[in-house]
Short mmCIF file of C-alpha atoms in Angstrom, two decimals:
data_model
loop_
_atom_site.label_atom_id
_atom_site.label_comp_id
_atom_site.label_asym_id
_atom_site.label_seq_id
_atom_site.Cartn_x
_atom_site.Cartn_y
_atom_site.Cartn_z
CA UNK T 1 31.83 -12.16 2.99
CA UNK T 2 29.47 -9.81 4.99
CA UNK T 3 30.12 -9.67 8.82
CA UNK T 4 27.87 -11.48 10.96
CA UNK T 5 25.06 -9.82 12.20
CA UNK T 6 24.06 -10.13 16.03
CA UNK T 7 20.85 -8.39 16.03
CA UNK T 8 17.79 -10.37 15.93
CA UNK T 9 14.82 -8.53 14.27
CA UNK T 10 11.24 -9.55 13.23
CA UNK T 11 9.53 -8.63 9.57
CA UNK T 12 5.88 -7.65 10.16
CA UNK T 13 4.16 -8.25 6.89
CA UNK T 14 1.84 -4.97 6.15
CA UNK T 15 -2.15 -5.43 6.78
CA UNK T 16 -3.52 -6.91 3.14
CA UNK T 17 -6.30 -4.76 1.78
CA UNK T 18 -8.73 -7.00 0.08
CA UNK T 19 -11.61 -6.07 -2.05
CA UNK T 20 -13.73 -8.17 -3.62
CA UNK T 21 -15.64 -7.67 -6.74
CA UNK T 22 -17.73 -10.02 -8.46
CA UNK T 23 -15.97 -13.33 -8.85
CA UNK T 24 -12.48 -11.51 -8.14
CA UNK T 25 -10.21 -11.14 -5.09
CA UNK T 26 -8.35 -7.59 -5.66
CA UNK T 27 -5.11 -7.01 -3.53
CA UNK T 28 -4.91 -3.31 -3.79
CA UNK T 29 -1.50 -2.81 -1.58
CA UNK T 30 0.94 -5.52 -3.45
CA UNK T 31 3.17 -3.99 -4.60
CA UNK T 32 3.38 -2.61 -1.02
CA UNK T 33 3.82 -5.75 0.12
CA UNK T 34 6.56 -7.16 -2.69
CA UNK T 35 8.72 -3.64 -1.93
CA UNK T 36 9.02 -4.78 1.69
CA UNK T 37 9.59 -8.18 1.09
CA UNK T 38 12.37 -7.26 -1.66
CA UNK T 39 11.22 -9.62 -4.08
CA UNK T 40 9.86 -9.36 -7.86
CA UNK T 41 5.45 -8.65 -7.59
CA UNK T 42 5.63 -11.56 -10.60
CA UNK T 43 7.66 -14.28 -8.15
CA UNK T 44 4.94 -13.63 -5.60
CA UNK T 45 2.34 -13.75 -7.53
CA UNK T 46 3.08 -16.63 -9.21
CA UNK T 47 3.47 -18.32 -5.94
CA UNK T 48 0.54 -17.11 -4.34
CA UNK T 49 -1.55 -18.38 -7.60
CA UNK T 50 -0.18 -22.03 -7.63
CA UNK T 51 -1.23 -22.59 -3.86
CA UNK T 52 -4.58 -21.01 -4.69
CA UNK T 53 -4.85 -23.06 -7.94
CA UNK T 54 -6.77 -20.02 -9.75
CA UNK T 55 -5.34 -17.20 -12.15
CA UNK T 56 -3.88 -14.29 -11.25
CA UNK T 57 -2.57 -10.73 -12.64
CA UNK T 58 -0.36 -7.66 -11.76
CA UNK T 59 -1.78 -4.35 -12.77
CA UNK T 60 -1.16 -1.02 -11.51
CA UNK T 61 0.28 -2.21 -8.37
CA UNK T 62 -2.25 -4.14 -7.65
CA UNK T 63 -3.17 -8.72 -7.65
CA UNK T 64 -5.90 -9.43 -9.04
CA UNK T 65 -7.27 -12.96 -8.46
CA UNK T 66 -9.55 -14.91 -10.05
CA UNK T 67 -12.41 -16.40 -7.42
CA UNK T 68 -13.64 -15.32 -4.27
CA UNK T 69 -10.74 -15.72 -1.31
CA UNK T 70 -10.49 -14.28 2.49
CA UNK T 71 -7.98 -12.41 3.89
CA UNK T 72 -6.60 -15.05 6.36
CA UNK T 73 -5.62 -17.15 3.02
CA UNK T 74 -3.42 -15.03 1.95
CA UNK T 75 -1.86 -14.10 5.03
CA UNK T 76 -1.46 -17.70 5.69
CA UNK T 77 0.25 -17.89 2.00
CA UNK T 78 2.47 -15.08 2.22
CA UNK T 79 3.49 -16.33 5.93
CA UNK T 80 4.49 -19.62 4.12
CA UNK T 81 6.25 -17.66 1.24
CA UNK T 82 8.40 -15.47 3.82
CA UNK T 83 9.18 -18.70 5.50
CA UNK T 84 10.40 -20.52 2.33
CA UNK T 85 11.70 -17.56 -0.55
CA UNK T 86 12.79 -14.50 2.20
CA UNK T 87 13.74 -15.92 5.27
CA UNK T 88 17.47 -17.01 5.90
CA UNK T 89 17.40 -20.79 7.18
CA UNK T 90 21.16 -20.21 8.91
CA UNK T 91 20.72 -16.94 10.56
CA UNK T 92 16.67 -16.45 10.62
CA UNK T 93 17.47 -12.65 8.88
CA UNK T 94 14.96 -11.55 6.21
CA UNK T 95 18.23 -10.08 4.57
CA UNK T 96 18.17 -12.44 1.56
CA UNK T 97 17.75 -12.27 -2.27
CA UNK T 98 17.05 -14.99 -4.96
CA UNK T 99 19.82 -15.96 -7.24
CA UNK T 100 19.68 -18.40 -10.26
CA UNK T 101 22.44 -20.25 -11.31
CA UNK T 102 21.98 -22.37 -14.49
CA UNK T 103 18.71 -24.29 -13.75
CA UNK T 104 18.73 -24.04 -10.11
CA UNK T 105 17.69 -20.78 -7.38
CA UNK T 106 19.32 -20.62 -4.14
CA UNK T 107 18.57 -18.13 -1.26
CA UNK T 108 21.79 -16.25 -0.75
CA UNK T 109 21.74 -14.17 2.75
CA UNK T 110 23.23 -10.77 2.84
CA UNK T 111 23.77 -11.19 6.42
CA UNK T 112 25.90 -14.31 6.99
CA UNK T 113 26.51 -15.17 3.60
CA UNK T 114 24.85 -18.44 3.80
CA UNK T 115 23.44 -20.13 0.39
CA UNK T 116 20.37 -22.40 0.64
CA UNK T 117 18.37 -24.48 -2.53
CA UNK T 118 14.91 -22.85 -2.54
CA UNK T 119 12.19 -25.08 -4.80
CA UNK T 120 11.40 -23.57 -8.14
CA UNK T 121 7.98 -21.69 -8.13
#
């Protein structure tokens, strides 16, 4: 079991870079943003385009959204997401990782070795 970390720390999410180009929203630093948060571009992705209720795609590092969306959404989103997927519930670390076991994901924490049930994206 990992020893207990004491230190409280905060995780800044990056500034989003948005373009926008006809009819789609382009998130040119995700994969930026899915290397700090440790987590698979897909997972957030997939999130971020079932709260927006449009379609969505990973290419070259970058999200591309279908429909016209501001850059407070998503930062609202991926506040929610760190919250819910990153975030440990026991120790408030973003030390975490997402682990399936048969048909159910928990959030295991590297930090205190706490397990919580995280909903299925």
């Amino acid at each position: 079991m990992p020893s207990v970390s004491t230190k409280q720390e905060r995780l800044e999410l990056p500034r989003i870079y948005i373009t926008t180009v006809g009819i789609r929203t382009i998130i040119s630093n995700f994969k930026e943003i899915s290397d700090m948060l440790d987590r698979d571009p897909q997972h957030i992705l997939k999130f971020l385009s079932r709260e927006m209720a449009t379609a969505a795609t990973f290419h070259n590092g970058r999200a591309i959204f279908q429909g016209k969306f501001k850059r407070d959404s998503f930062q609202r989103l991926l506040q929610r997401y760190l919250q819910t997927h990153v975030i440990c519930p026991v120790c408030k670390r973003p030390d975490t990782k997402i682990v399936k076991e048969k048909r159910l994901h928990f959030l295991e924490c590297n930090a205190c070795g706490a397990r919580s049930s995280v909903k299925q994206i």
